[in-house]
Coordinates of C-alpha atoms in Angstrom, one line a residue:
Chain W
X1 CA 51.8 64.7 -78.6
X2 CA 51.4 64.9 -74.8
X3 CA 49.8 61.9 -74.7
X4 CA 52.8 60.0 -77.1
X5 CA 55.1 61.7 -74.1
X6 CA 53.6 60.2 -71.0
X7 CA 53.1 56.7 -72.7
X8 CA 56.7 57.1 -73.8
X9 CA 57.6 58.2 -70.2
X10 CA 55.7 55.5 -68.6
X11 CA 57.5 52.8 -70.8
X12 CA 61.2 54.2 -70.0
X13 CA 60.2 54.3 -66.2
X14 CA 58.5 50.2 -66.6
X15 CA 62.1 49.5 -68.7
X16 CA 64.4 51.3 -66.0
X17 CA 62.7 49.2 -63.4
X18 CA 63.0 45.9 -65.1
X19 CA 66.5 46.0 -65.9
X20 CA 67.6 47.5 -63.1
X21 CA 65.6 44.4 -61.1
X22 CA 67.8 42.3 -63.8
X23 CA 70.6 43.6 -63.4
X24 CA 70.2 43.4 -59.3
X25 CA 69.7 39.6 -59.2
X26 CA 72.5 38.8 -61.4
X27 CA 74.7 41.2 -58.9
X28 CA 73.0 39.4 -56.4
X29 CA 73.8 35.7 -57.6
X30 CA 77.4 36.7 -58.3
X31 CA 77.6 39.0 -54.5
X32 CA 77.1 35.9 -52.7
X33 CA 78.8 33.4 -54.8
X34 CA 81.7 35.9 -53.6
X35 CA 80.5 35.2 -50.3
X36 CA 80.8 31.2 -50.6
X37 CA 84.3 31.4 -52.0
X38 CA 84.9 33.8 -49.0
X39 CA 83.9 30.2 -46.8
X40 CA 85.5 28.5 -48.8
X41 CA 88.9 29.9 -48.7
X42 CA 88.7 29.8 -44.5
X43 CA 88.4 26.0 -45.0
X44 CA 91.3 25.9 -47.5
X45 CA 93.7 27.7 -45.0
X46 CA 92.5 25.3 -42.3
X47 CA 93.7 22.5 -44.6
X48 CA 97.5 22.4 -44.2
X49 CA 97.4 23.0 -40.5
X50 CA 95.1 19.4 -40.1
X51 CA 96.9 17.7 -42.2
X52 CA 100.4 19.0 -40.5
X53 CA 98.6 17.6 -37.2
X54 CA 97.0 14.2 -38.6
X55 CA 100.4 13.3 -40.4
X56 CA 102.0 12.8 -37.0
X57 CA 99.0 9.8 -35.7
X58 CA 97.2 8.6 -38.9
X59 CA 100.0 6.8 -40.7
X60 CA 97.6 4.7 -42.2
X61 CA 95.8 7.5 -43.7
X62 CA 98.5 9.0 -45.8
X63 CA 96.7 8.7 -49.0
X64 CA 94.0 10.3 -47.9
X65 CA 95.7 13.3 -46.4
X66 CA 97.6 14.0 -49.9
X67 CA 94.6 13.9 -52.0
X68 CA 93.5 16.2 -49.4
X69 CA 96.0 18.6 -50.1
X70 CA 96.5 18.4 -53.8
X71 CA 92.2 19.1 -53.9
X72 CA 93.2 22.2 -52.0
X73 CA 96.2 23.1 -54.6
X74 CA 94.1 22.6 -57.4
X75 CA 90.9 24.5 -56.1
X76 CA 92.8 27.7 -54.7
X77 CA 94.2 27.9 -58.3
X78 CA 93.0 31.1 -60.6
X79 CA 92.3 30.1 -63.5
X80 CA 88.8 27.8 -62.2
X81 CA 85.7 28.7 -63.6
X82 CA 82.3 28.4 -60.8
X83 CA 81.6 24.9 -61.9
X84 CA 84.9 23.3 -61.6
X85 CA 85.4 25.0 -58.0
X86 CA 81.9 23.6 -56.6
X87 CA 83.0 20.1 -58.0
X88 CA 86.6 20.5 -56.3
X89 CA 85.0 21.8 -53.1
X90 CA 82.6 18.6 -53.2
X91 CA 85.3 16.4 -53.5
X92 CA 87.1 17.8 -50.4
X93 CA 83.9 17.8 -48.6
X94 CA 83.2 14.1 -48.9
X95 CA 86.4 13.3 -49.0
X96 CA 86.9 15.2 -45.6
X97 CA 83.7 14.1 -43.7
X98 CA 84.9 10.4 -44.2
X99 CA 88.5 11.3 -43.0
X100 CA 86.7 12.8 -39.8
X101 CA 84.9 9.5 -39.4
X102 CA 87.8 7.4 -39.2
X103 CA 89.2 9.9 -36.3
X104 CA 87.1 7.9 -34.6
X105 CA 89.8 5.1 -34.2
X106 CA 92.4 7.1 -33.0
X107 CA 91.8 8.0 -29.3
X108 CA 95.2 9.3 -28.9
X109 CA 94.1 11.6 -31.9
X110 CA 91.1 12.8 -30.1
X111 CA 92.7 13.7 -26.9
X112 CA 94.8 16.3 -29.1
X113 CA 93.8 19.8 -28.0
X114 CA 95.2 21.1 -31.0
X115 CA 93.2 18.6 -33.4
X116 CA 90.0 19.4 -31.3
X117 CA 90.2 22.6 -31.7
X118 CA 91.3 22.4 -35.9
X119 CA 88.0 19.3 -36.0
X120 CA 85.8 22.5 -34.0
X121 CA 86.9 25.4 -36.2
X122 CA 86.2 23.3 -39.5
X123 CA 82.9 22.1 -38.4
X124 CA 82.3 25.9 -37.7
X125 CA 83.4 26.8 -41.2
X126 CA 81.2 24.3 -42.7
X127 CA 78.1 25.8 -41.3
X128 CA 79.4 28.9 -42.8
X129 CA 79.5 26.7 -46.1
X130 CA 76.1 25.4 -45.9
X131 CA 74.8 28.5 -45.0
X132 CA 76.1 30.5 -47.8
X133 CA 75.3 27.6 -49.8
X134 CA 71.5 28.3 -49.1
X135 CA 72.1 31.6 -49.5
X136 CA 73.6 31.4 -53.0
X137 CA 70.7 29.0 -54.1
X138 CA 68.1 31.1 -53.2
X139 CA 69.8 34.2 -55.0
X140 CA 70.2 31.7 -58.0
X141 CA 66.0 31.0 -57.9
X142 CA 65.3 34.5 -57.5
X143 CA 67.4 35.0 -60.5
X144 CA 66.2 32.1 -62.5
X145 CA 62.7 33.1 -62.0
X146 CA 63.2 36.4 -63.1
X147 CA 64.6 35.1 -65.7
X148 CA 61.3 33.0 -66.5
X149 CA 58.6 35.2 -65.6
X150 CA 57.0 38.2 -67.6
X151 CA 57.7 40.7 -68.0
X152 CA 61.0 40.5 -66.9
X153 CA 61.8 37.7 -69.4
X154 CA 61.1 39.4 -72.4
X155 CA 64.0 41.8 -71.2
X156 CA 65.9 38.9 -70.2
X157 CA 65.9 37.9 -73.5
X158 CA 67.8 40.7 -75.7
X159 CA 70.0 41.5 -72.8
X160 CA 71.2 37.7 -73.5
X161 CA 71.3 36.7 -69.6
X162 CA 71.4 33.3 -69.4
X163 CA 69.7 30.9 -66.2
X164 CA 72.3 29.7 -63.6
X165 CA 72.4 26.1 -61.9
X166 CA 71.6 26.1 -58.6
X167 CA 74.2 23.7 -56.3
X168 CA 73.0 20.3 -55.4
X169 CA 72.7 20.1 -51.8
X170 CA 72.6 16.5 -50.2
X171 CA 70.0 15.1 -47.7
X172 CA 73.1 15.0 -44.9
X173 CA 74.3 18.0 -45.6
X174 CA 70.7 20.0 -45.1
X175 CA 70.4 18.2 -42.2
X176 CA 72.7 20.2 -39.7
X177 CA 75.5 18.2 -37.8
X178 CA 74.7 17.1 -34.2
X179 CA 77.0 19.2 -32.4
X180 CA 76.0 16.9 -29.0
X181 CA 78.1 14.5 -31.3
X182 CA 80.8 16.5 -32.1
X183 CA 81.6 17.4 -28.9
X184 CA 81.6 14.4 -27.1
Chain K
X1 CA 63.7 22.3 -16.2
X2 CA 61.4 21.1 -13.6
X3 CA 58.4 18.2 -14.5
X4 CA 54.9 18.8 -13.4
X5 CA 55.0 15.9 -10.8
X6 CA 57.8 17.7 -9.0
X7 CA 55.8 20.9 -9.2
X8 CA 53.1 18.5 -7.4
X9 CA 55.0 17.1 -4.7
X10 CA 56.3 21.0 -3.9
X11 CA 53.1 22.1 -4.1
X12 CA 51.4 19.7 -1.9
X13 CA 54.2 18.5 1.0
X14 CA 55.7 22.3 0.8
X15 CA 54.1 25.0 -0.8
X16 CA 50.8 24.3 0.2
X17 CA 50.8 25.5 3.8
X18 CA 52.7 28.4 3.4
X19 CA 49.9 29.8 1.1
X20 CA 47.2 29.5 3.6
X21 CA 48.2 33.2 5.3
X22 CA 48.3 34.0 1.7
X23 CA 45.1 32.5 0.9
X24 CA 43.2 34.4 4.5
X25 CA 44.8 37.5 2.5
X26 CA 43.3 37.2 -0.6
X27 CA 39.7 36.3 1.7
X28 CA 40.0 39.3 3.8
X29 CA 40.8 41.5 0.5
X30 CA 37.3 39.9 -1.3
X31 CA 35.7 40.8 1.8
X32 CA 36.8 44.0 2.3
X33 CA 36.3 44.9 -1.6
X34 CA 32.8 43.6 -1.3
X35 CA 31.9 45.5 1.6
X36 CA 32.8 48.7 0.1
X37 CA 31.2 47.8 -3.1
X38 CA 28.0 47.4 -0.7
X39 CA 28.6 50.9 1.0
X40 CA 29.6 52.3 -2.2
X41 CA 26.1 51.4 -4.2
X42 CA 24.6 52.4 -0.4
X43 CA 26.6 55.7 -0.8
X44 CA 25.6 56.5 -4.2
X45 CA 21.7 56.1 -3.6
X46 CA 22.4 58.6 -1.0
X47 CA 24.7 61.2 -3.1
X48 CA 21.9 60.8 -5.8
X49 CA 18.9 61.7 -3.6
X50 CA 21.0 64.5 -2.5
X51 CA 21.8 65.8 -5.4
X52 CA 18.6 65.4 -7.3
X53 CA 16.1 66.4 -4.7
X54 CA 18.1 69.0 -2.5
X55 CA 20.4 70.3 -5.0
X56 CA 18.2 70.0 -8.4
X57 CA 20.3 68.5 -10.6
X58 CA 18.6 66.4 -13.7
X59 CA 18.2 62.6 -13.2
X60 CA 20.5 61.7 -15.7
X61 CA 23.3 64.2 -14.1
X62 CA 22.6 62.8 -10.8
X63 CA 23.0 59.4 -11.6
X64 CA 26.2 59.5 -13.6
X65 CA 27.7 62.3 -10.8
X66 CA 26.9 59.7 -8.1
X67 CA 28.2 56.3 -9.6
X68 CA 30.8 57.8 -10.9
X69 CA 31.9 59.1 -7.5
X70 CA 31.1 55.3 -5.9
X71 CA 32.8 53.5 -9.2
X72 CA 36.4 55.9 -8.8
X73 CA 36.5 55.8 -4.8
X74 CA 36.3 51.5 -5.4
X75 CA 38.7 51.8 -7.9
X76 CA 41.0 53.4 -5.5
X77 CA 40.7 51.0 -2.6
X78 CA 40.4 48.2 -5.2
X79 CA 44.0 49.5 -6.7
X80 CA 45.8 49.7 -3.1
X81 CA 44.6 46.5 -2.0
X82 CA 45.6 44.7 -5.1
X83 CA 49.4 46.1 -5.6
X84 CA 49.8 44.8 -1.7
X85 CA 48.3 41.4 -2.5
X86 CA 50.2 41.4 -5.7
X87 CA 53.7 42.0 -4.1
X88 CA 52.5 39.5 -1.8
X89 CA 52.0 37.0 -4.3
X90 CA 55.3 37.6 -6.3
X91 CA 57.0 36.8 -3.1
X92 CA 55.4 33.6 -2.1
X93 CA 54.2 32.4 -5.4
X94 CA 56.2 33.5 -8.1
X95 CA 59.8 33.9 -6.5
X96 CA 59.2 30.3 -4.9
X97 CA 58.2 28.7 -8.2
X98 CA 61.0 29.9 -10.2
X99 CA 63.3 28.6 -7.8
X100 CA 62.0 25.3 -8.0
X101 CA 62.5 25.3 -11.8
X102 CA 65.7 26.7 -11.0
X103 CA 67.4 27.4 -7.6
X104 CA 70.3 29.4 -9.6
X105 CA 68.3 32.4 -11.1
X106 CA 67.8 35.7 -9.5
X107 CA 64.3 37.2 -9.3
X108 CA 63.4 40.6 -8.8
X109 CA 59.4 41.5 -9.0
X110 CA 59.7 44.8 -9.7
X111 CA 62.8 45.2 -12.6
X112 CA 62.0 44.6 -16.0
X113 CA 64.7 44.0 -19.0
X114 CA 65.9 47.4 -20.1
X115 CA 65.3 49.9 -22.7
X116 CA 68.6 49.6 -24.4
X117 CA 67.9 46.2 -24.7
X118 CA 64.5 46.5 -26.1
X119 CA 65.7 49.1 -28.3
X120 CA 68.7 47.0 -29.7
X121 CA 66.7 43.5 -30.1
X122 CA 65.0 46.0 -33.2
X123 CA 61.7 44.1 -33.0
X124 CA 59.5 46.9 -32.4
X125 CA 60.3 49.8 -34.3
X126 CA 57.5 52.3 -33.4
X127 CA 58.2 55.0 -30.8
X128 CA 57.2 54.1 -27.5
X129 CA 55.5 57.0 -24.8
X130 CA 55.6 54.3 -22.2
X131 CA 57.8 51.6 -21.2
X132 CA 56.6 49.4 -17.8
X133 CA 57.9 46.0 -16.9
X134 CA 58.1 44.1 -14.0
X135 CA 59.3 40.0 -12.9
X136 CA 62.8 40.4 -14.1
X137 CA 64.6 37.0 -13.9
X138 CA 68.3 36.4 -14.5
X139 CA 70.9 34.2 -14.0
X140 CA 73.0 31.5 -15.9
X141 CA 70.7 28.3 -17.3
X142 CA 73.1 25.8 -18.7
X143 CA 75.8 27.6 -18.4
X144 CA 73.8 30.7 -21.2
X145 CA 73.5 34.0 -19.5
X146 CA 69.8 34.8 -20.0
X147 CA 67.3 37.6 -18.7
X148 CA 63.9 37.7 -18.9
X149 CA 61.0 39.7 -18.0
X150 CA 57.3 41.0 -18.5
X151 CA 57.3 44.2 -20.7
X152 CA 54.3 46.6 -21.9
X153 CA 55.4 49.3 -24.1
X154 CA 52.8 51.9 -25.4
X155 CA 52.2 54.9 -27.9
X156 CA 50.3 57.7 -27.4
X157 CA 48.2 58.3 -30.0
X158 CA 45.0 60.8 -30.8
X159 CA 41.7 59.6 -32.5
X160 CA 40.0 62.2 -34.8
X161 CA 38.5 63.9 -32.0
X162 CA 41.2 64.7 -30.2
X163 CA 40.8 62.3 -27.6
X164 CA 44.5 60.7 -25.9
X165 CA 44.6 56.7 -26.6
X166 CA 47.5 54.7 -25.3
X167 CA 48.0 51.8 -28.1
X168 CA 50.3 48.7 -27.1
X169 CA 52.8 47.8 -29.3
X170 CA 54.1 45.1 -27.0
X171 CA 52.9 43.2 -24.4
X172 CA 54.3 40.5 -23.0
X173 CA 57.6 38.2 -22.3
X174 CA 61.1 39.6 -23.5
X175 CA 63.5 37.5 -23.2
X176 CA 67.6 37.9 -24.0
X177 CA 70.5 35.5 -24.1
X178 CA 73.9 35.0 -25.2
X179 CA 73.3 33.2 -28.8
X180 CA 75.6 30.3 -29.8
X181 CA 77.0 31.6 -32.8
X182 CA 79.2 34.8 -33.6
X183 CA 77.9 36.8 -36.0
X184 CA 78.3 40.9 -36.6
X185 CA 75.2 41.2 -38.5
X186 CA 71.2 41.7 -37.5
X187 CA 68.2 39.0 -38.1
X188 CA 64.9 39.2 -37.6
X189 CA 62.1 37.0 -37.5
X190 CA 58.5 38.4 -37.4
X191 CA 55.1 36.5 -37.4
X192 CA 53.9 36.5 -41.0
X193 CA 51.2 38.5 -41.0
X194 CA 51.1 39.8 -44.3
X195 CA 52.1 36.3 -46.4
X196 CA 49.4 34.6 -44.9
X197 CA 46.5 36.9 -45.1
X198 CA 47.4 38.5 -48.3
X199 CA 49.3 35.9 -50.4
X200 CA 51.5 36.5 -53.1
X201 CA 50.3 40.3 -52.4
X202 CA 51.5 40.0 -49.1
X203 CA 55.3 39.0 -50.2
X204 CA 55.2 42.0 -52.3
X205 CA 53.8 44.4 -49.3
X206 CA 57.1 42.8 -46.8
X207 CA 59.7 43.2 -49.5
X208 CA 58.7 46.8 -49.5
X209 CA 59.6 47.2 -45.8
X210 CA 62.7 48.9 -46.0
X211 CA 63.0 49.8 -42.3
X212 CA 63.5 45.9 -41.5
X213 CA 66.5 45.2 -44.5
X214 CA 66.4 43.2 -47.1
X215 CA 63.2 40.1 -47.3
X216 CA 64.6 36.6 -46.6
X217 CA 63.1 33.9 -48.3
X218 CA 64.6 30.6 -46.5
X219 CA 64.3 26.9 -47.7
X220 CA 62.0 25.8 -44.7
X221 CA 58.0 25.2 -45.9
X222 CA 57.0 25.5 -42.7
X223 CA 58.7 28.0 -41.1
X224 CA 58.3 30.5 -43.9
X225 CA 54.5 30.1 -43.4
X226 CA 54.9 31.3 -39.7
X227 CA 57.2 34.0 -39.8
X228 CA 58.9 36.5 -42.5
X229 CA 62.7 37.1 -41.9
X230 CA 64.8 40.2 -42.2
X231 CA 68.2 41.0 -42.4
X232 CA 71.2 42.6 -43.6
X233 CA 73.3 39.5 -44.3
X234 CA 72.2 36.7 -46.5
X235 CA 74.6 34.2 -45.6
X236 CA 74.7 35.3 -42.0
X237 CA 70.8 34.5 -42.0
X238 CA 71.1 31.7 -43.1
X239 CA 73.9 30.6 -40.7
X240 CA 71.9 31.6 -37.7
X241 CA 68.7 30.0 -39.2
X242 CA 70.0 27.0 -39.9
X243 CA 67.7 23.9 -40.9
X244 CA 67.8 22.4 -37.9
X245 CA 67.1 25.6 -36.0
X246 CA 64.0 27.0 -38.1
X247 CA 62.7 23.3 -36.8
X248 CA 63.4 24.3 -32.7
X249 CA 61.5 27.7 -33.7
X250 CA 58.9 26.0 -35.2
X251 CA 58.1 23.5 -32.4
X252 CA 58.8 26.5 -30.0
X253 CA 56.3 28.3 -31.7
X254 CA 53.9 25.4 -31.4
X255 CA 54.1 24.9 -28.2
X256 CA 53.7 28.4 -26.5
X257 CA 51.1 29.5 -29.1
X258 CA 51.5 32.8 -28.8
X259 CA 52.7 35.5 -31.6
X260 CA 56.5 35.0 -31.2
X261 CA 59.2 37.8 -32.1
X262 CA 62.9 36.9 -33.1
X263 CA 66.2 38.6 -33.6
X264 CA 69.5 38.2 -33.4
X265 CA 71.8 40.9 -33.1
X266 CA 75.5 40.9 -32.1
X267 CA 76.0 37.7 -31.1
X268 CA 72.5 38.0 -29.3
X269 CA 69.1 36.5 -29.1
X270 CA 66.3 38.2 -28.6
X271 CA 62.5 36.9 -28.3
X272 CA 59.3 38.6 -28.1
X273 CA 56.3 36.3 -27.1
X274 CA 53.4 38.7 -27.1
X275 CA 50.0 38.7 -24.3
X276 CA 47.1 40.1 -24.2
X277 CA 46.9 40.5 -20.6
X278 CA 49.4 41.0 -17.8
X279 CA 51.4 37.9 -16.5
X280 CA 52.7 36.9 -12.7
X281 CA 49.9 39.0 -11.2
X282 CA 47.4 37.4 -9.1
X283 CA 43.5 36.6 -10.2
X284 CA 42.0 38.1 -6.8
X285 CA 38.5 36.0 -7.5
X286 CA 40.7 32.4 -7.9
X287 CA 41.7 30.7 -4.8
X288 CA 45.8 29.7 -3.9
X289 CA 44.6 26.6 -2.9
X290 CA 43.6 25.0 -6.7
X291 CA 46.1 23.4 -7.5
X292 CA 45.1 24.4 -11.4
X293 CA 45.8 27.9 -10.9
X294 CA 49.7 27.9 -9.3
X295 CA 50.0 25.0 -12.1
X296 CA 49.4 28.3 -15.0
X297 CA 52.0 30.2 -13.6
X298 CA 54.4 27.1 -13.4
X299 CA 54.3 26.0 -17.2
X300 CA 54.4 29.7 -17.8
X301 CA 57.9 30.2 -16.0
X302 CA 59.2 26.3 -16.9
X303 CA 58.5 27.2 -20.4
X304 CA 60.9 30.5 -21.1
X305 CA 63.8 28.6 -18.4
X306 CA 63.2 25.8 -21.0
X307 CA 63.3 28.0 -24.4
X308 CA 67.4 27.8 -23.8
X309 CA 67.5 24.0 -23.6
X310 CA 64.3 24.1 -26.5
X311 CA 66.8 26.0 -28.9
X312 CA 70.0 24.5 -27.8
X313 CA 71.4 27.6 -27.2
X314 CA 73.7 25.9 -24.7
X315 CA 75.5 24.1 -27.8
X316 CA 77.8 26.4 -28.3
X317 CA 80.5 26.9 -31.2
X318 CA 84.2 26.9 -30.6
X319 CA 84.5 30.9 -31.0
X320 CA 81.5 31.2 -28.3
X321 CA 83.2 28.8 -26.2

């Protein structure tokens, strides 16, 4: 009987541990995917405030600086699931880094302390971006893996959790901006 | 940062001639230390003869009684001479290098970083029973407020007889600066010991450091083979550590070659590069005049004046600016 006990004991302890380690990655994954949309929500208030300023000089751009804003009105909406706010946000990312390059021709444009100081704080925020990108993709391998590995996945498997996609990260994007660049 | 060939041309049109006083110094110190090595040995015959055949003791007493006495009586007059010639040095040697890496700083020979400083870089946890540093350098380089100096801290520590050991924990550079980032958070980077002798094993032993936070894993091959990371933030980590920054640390690391200590707390950088021997002081047996020798303590200084411009710590983000 005492024997039944510690083996029974032994297995409750080895079943509190694993699901607890389960149960902390998936907090994990979903902690810092709290932390992204946290970065990702500084860049979406910094929105209306550069478009506001590049209205005034790029005329030509117009286009551009609408789809701008109606990606930001459709990703600050509720009712997106993860995937469909990682797509909106990659959208605005490209679709912002080319805007940036065309600053370029506008001299005027870059003489504007308030537009330096906008182009500054968003290259900030998108370090923040990256970063918690990283962050989130690491928590989502730790997860995965967990998820893959015994013993954990045998647990894995009645509690019904189900592996996460980690966020594609481009080649320019792991590759950190020049600030020399930036700042010139 | 200053080049070698500079550090030639000083050395030669400038620096050259002032050391010869210097250089009679450290001559007349040899001298003297040899000679009272000679009376010393001559001394201890004596107090042995003494003691064995007028006073009785044993042979073996004798002998360790009498070169004991000659051994701690060089030690002392070997000990004053050298702190003279050592201030000596720092003056004519050090100081004057450093300024012509970089007029701008401020050297003091006998400050050393601080204790609060030491204490909130986190890098050593252990108690410390001792705390000496000296060569304290300071200033602005590229416009980064940095400090630097030579620490040693030590624990006291008793073996199973009894017996009082001091054990380093650090030895070495510190080195503190303004970072180039805002962050609230704490990093810290540590020379992977553990990973690297132990494996898989050795992942398992880090993750169970609490004291240090939570175990970092970051998305640079390299860089995770040299050092483990710490910290309370994930994304804040990762924002300090970012890809092209794990690269700086890496080639940082390559170049100095030494067992290098990171963190970054409160906007701050902090950098342990640990020795096993004392740095600025003077070799007394090694002449001024070889051009070899001034040229260690040269690359030495150029190399921690050059760590800001090695990390771009001067490329500051708008809310550092």
């Amino acid at each position: 009987m005492e024997t039944f006990l510690i083996i029974g004991g032994a297995l409750l302890f080895i079943f509190i541990v694993l699901y607890n380690t389960l149960i902390s990655k998936k907090n994990q994954v979903d902690n810092i995917f709290a932390g992204l949309d946290a970065v990702l929500k500084k860049r979406y208030d910094l929105i209306p405030n550069l478009v506001a300023t590049l209205k005034e000089y790029m005329l030509h751009e117009a286009g551009t600086l609408e789809k701008i804003t109606s990606l930001r009105s459709q990703a600050l909406q509720p009712s997106l699931n993860a995937q469909e706010k990682m797509a909106l946000d990659k959208e605005l990312s490209s679709t912002l880094g080319s805007l940036m390059v065309t600053v370029e021709n506008y001299p005027i444009l870059k003489a504007n302390e308030n537009f330096l100081h906008l182009q500054h704080t968003l290259h900030e925020v998108e370090e923040q971006i990256s970063a918690a990108r990283r962050a989130y993709n690491q928590s989502v391998t730790d997860y995965n893996n967990a998820l893959e590995m015994f013993p954990t996945n045998v647990l894995a498997g009645f509690m019904h959790l189900e592996k996460k996609e980690v966020l594609r990260i481009d080649v320019a994007e792991r590759e950190n901006v020049n600030v020399k660049n930036l700042f010139r | 940062m200053a080049t070698l060939s500079s550090l030639l041309e000083y050395y030669y049109e400038t620096m050259q001639e002032a050391l010869f006083p210097l250089e009679e110094e450290r001559k007349r110190i040899v001298k003297k230390l040899q000679t009272v090595a000679l009376f010393m040995s001559i001394g201890a015959v004596v107090f042995f003869t003494v003691l064995h055949q007028h006073m009785h003791f044993a042979p073996l007493q004798a002998g360790l009684l009498s070169a004991m006495s000659g051994f701690l009586i060089f030690m002392f007059v070997y000990r004053h001479e050298k702190a003279g010639f050592t201030a000596l040095f720092k003056d004519q040697v050090i100081e004057k290098l450093l300024y012509q890496i970089d007029a701008s700083l401020s050297y003091r020979k006998e400050s050393a970083i601080d204790e609060e400083a030491y204490r909130k870089s986190e890098l050593f946890l252990e108690d410390y029973d001792r705390f000496e540093g000296s060569d304290l350098v300071s200033g602005s380089i590229a416009k980064v407020e940095v400090r630097f100096s030579f620490l040693h801290t030590q624990q006291k520590e008793r073996d199973s007889k009894g017996r009082e050991r001091w054990e380093t924990i650090f030895q070495g550079l510190f080195f503190c600066a303004d970072f180039n980032k805002a962050f609230k958070g704490k990093t810290v980077v540590l020379p992977d010991t553990a990973e690297r002798t132990l494996g898989v094993l050795g992942t398992w032993v880090q993750r169970m450091n609490v004291a240090r936070g939570s175990l970092m894993k970051l998305d640079h091959a390299e860089f995770e083979k040299i050092f483990v990371v710490y910290g309370d933030d994930p994304i804040e980590s990762r924002y300090i550590l970012s890809h092209s920054f794990m690269e700086k640390i890496v080639l940082l690391q390559r170049k100095i070659n030494r067992p290098i200590y990171l963190s970054f707390v409160a906007s701050r950088i902090y950098i342990a590069i640990a020795y096993t021997k004392s740095l600025f002081e003077p070799i007394l047996t090694r002449s001024l005049l070889e051009f070899s020798y001034i040229k260690e303590y040269f690359q030495l200084l150029n190399t921690v004046v050059g760590i800001v411009e090695e990390l771009k710590l001067n490329e500051k983000l708008w809310s550092k600016r």
